Coordinates of C-alpha atoms in Angstrom, one line a residue:
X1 CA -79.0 60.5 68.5
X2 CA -81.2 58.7 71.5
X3 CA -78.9 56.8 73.7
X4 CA -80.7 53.5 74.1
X5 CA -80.9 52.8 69.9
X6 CA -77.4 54.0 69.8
X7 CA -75.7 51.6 72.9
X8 CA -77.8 48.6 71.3
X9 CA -75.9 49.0 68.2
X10 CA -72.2 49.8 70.2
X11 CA -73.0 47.0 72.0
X12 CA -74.1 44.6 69.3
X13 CA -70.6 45.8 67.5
X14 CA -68.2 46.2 69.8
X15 CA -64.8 44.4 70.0
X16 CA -63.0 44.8 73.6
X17 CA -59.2 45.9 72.4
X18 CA -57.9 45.1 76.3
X19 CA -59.0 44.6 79.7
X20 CA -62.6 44.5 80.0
X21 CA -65.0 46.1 82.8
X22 CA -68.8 45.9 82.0
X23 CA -70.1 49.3 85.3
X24 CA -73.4 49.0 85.7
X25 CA -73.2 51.7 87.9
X26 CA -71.9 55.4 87.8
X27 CA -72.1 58.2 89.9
X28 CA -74.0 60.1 87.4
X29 CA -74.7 63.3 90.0
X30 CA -70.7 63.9 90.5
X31 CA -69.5 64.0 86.5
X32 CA -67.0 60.9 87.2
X33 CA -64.5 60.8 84.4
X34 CA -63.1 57.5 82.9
X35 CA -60.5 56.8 79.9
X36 CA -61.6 53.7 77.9
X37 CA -60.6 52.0 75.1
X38 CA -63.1 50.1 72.4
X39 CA -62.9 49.4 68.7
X40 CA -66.1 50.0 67.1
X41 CA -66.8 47.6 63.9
X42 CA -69.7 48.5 61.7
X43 CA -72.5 50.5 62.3
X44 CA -70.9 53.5 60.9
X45 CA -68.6 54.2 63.8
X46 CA -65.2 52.7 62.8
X47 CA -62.1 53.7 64.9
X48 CA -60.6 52.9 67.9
X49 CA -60.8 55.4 70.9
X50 CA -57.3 55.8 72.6
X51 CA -57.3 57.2 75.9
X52 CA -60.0 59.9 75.6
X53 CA -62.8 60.7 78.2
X54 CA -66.0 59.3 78.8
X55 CA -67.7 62.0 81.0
X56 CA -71.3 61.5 82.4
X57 CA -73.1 64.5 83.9
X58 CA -76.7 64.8 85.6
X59 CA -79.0 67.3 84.5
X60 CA -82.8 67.1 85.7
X61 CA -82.2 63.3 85.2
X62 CA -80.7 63.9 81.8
X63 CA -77.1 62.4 81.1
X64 CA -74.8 63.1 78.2
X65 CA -72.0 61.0 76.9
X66 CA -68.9 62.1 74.8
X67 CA -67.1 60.2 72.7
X68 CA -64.2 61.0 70.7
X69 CA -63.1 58.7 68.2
X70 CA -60.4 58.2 65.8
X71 CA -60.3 60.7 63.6
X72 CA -61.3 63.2 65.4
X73 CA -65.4 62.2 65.1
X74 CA -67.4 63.2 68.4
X75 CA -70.8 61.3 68.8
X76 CA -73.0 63.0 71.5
X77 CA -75.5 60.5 73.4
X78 CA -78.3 62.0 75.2
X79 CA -80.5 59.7 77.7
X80 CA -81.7 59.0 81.4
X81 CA -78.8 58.2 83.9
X82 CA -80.0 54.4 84.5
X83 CA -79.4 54.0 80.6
X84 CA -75.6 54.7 81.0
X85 CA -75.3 51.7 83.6
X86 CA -75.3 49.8 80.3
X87 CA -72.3 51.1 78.5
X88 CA -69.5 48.6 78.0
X89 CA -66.0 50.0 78.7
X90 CA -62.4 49.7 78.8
X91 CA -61.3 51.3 81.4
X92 CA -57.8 52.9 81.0
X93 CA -55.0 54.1 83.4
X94 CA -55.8 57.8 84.4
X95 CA -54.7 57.3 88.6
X96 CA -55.3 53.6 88.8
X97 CA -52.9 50.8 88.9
X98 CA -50.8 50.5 86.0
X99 CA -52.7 49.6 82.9
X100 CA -56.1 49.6 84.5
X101 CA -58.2 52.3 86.2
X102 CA -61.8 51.2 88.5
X103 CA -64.5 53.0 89.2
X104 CA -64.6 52.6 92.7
X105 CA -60.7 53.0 94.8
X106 CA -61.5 49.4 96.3
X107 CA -59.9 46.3 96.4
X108 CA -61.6 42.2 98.0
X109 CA -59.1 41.2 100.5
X110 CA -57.4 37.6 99.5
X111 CA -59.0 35.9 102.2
X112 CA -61.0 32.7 101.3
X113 CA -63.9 33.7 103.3
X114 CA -64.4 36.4 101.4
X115 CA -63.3 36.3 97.8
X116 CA -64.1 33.2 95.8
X117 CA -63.8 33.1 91.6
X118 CA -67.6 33.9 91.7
X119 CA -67.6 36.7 94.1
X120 CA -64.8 38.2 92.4
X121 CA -66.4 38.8 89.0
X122 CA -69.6 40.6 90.8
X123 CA -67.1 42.8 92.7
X124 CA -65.4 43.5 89.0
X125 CA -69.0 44.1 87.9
X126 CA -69.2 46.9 90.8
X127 CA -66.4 48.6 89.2
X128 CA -64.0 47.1 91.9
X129 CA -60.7 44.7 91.8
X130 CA -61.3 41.5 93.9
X131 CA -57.8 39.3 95.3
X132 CA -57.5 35.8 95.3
X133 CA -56.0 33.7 97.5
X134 CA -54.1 31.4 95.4
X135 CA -52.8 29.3 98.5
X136 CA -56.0 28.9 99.8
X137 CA -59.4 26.8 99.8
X138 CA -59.8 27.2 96.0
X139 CA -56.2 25.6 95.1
X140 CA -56.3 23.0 97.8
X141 CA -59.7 21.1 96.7
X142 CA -61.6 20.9 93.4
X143 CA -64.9 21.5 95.3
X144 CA -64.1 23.5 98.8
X145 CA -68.1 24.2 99.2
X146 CA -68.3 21.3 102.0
X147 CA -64.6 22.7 103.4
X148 CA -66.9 26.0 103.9
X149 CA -69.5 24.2 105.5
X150 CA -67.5 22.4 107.9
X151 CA -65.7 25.2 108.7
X152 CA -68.5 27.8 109.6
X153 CA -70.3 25.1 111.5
X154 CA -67.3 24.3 113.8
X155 CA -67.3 25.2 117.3
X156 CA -65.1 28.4 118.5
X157 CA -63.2 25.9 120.7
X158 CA -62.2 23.4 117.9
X159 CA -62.1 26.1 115.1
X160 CA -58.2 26.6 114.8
X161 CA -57.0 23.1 115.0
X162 CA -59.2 21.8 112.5
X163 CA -58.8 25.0 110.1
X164 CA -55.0 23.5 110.7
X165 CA -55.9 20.2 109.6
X166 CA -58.1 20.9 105.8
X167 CA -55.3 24.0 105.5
X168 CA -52.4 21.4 105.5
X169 CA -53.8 19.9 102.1
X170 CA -51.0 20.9 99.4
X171 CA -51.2 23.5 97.1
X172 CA -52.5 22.0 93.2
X173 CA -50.4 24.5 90.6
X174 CA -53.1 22.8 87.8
X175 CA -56.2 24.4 89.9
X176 CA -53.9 27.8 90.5
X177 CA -54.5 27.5 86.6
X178 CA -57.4 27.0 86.7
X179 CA -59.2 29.5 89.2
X180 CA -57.6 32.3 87.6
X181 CA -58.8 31.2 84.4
X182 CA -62.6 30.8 85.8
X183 CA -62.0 34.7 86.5
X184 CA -60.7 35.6 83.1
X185 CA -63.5 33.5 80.8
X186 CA -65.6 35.8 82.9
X187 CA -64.2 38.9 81.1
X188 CA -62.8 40.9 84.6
X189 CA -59.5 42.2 85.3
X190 CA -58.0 39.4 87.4
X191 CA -56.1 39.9 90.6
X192 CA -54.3 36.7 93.1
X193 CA -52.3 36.8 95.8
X194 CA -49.2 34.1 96.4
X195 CA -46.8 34.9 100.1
X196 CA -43.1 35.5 99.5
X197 CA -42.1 32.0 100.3
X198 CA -44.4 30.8 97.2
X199 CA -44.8 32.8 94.5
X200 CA -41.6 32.0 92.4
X201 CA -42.9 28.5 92.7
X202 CA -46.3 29.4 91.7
X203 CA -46.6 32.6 89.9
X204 CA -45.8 30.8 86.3
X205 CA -49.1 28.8 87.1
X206 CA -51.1 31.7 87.8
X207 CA -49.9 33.5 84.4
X208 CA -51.0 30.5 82.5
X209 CA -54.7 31.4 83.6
X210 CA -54.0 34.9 82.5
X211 CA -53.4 36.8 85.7
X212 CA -53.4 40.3 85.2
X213 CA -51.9 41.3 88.6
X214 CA -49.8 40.0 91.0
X215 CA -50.2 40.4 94.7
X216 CA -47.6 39.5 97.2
X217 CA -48.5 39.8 100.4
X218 CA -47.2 38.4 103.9
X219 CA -47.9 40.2 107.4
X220 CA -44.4 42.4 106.7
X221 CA -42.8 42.4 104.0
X222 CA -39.4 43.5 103.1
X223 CA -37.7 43.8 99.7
X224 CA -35.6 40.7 100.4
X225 CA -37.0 37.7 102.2
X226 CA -35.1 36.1 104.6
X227 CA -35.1 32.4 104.2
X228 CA -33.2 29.8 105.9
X229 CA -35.3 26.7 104.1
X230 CA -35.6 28.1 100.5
X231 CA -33.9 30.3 98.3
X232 CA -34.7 33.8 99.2
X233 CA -36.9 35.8 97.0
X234 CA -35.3 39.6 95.8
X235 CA -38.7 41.4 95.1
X236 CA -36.0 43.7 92.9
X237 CA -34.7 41.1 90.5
X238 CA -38.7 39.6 90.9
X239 CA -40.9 42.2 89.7
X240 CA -38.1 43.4 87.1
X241 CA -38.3 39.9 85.4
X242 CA -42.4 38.4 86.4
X243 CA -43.9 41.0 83.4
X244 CA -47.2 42.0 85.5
X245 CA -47.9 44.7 87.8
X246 CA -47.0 43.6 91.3
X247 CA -48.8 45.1 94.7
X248 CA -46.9 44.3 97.8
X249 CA -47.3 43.9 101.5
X250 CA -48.0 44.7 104.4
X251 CA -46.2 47.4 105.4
X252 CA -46.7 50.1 108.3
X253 CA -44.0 52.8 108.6
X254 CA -42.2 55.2 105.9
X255 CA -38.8 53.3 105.3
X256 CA -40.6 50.0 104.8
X257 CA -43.1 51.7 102.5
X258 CA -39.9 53.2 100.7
X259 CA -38.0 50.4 100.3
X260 CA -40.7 48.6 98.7
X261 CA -41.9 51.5 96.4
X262 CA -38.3 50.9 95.4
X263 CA -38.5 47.7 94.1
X264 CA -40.8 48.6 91.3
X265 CA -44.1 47.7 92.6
X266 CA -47.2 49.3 91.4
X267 CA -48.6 49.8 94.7
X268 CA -48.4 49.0 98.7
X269 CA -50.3 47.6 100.9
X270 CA -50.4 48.9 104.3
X271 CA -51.6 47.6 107.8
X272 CA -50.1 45.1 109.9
X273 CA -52.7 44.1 112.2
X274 CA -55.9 46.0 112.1
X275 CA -57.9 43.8 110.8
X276 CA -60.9 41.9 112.3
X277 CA -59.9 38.7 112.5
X278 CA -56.4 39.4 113.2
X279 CA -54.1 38.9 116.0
X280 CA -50.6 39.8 114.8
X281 CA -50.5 42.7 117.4
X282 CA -51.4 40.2 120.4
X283 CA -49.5 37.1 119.4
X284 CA -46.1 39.1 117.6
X285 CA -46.7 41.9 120.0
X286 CA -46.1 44.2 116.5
X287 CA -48.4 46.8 114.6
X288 CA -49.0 50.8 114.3
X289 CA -52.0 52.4 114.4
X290 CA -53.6 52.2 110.7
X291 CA -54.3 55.9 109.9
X292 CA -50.7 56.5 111.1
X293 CA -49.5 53.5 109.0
X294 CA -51.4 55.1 106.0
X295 CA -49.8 58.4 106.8
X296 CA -46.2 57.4 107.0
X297 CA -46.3 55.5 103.9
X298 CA -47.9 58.4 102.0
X299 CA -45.0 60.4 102.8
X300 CA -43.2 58.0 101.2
X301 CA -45.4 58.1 98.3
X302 CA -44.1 62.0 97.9
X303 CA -40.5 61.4 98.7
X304 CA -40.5 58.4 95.8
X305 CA -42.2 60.6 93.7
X306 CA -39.6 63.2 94.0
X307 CA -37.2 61.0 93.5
X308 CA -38.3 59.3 90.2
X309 CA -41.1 60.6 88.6
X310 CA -43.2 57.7 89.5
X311 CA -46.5 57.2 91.5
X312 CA -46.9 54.4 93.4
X313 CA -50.4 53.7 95.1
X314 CA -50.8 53.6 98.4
X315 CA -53.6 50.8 99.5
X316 CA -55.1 51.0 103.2
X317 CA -55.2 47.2 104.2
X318 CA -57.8 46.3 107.1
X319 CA -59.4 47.9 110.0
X320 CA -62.2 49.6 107.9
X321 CA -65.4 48.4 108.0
X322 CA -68.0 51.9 107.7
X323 CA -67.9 54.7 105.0
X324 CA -66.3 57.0 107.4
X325 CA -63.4 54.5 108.2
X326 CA -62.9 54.8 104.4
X327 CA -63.3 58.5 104.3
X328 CA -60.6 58.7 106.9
X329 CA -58.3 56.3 105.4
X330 CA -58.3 58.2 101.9
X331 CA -57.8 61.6 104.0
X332 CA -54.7 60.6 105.9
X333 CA -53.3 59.8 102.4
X334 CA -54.9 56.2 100.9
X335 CA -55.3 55.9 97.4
X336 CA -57.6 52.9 97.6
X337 CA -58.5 50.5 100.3
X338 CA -58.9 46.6 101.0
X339 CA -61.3 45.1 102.7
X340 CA -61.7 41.9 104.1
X341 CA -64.6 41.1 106.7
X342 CA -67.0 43.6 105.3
X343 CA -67.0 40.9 101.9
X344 CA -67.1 38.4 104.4
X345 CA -70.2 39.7 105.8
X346 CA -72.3 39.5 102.5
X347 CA -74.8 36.9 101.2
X348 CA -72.6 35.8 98.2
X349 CA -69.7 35.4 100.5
X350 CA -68.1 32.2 100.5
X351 CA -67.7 31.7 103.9
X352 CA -71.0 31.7 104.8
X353 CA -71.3 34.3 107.8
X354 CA -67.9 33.7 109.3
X355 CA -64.6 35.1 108.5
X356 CA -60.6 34.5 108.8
X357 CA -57.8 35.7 108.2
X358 CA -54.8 34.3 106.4
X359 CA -52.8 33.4 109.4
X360 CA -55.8 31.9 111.0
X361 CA -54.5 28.6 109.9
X362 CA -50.9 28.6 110.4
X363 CA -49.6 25.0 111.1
X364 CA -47.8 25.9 114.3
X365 CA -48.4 29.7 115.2
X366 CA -52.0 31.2 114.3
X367 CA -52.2 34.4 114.0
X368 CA -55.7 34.8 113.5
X369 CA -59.2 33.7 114.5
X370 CA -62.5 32.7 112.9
X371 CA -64.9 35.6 114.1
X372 CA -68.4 35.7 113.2
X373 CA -70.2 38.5 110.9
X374 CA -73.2 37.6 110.3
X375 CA -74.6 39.0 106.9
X376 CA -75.0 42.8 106.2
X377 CA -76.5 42.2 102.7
X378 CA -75.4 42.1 99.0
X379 CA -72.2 43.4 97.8
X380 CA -73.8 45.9 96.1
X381 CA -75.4 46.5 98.7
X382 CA -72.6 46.5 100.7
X383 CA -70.5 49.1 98.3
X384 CA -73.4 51.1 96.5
X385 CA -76.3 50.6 98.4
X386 CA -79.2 51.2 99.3
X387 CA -78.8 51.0 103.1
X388 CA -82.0 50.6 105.1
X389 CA -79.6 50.9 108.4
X390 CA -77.9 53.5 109.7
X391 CA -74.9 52.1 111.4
X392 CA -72.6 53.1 108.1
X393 CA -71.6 49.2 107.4
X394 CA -73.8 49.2 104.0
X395 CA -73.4 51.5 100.6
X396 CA -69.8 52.4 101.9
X397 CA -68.8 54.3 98.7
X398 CA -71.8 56.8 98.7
X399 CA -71.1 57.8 102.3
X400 CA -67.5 58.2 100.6
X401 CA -68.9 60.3 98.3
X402 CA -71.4 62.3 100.7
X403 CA -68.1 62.8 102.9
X404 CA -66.3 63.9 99.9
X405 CA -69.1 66.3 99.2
X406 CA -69.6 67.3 102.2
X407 CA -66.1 68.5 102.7
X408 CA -65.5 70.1 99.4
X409 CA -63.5 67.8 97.5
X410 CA -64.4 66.5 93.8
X411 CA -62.1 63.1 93.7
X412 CA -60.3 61.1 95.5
X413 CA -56.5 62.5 94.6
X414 CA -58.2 66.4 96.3
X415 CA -59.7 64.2 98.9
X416 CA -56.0 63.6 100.5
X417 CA -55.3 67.2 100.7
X418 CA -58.5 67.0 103.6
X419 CA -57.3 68.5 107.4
X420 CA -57.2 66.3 109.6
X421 CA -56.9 66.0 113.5
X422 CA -57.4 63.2 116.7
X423 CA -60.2 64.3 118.1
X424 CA -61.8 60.9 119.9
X425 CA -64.7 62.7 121.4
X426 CA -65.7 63.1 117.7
X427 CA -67.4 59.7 118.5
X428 CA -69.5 60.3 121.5
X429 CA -70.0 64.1 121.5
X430 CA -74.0 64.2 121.6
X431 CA -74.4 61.0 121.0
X432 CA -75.8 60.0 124.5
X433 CA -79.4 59.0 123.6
X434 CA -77.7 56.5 120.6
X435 CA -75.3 55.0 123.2
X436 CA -77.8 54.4 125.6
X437 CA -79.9 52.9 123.2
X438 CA -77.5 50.6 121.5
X439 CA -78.6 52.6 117.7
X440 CA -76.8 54.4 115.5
X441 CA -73.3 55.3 116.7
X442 CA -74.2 53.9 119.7

């Protein structure tokens, strides 16, 4: 059966049974394995395929596809690897987070410079989960295009106080509604972010849209927080009764990760501090090192797994902005990593060459600033390439994969088993000529 007749007709016939992905790209030269889920209606394939494989190998260019469907039929689909970009699927939990699997370990950061409803559904069509910043930009104003443009054009020296001054603009629950239903008439997997001191107040809002999952993320967070103007949130009795996956953080040392694996979540999020338009460290004085952070918590990770029987994801949140910063996270234990200012640095980013952080804005203690990041390319560019430079900043998850590769491990989960050490001079060892030269590693 040729593959391209045969996809016209799936495609023409197919009914999506849950949450919906459309890849079109795979890393057809490593044999990547997916679960899916589709209901076929007509063109004699009727059935519904329940968490079984979909495998894609190259062979001399060749790929082959199989399919198992209810009851027990296997269809075999033969055709060129840029045919199988096409392929509408469902992809299943096999290690992703909870219900849903992606084909690349990434998440957008929620940071209104670089996620926007739009940018979100081309990083789902990457195969990757982009965050929305529910209290943000997108919630404040129907139309925050001319809030971007002011705020990119601003000088450094008047950049905080008036980010101060269009953040202070309340909070609409009727656009929370509606930005996370933008995402979901798109088709994608939908993700939004809401801080401790909000989401109870919010989070009914965002499910209305059709949120899928729930992030809730401050610069620590702890599975209690401590109030003195509002009724403190129990992320125990919250997660238990919300009915959605929940990701927390931040998070940086092994109790904190614990404690928070604890409270049911699907996954943490760990960094305080590391990323590029933060200044937590400087103005709180507080952070740990990030590939120690990630390390801790993944200890964690084991000890709750002991403990329960249950895997919770551990998410590397800032500081990484080249493939081998992602290489590294995934090494010292990550399971997936965030990223904020490499989005921010694309052409479809909202923010328009700048970037800032979440805290940038706070009404009377920033802790961020607006940076500049010029534009590195595409997002696809950006995660799958091609890169016509050689400084690592562009097709981040092929140098993940080339590490990978390189180093003798087939997927991610092997990938954490990697040795590891500090070795600094790793950086400049040989490199004089690219230092002295401003190129490369330089």
């Amino acid at each position: 059966m040729h593959l391209d007749a045969k996809i016209e007709s799936v495609i023409g016939c197919t009914q999506i049974v849950s949450k919906a992905a459309i890849c079109r790209r795979y890393p057809a030269n490593l044999g990547v394995v997916f679960c899916m889920r589709l209901t076929f209606n007509g063109a004699g394939t009727h059935g519904q395929i329940t968490s079984h494989e979909y495998v894609v190998h190259e062979k001399d260019r060749e790929c082959r596809a199989l399919v198992s469907i209810e009851p027990a039929v296997k269809i075999f689909l033969t055709g060129h690897a840029q045919d199988l970009q096409h392929v509408v699927t469902d992809l299943e939990v096999q290690r992703g987070l909870d219900a849903f699997t992606f084909g690349l370990p990434l998440l957008a950061a929620a940071m209104d410079s670089a996620v926007s409803p739009t940018t979100a559904v081309e990083v789902s069509r990457l195969c990757g989960l982009a965050v929305l910043n529910l209290e943000g930009l997108w919630t404040k104003y129907d139309d925050p295009l001319a809030v971007y443009d002011e705020i990119s054009s601003l000088p450094d020296d008047q950049a905080t106080r008036r980010m101060q001054e269009l953040y202070a603009a309340p909070v609409d629950p009727d656009l929370i509604t509606q930005r996370v239903r933008e995402m979901k008439d798109a088709g994608i997997i939908t993700a939004a972010s809401l801080t401790p001191q909000h989401v109870a107040a919010y989070v009914d809002h965002a499910k209305r849209g059709g949120l899928d999952i729930l992030v809730v993320q401050g610069t620590v967070v702890s599975a209690e927080h401590v109030s003195t103007r509002s009724e403190p949130l129990d992320l125990f009795d919250f997660i238990r009764e919300v009915e959605m996956p929940v990701i927390v953080g931040g998070v940086a040392s092994y109790s904190g990760a614990l404690h928070l694996m604890r409270t049911g979540a699907i996954a943490v999020l760990v960094g305080v501090g590391p990323g590029a338009a933060c200044t937590t460290r400087g103005v709180l004085g507080i952070g740990v090192p990030q590939a120690t952070a990630i390390a801790d918590a993944a200890g964690a990770r084991t000890r709750y797994l002991e403990e329960t029987g249950r895997y919770v994801h551990v998410i590397a949140d800032g500081g990484m902005r080249t493939g081998g910063d992602i290489a590294k996270a995934i090494a010292v234990g990550a399971d997936a990593v965030m990223l904020g200012s490499p989005f921010a640095a694309t052409a479809e980013a909202p923010g328009k060459g700048v970037h800032w952080g979440m805290a940038t804005f706070h009404p009377t203690l920033p802790r961020g600033s607006r940076v500049r990041v010029g534009t590195l390319g595409t997002i696809e560019e950006l995660l799958l390439g091609p890169a016509h430079e050689n400084d690592g900043k562009r097709n981040l998850f092929g140098a993940l994969r080339a590490s990978m590769a390189t180093t003798g491990y087939a997927n991610v989960k092997e990938f954490q088993k990697a040795e590891v050490m500090v070795a600094p001079a790793l950086q400049t060892e040989g490199k004089q000529l690219q230092m002295s030269q401003g190129v490369g590693m330089g």
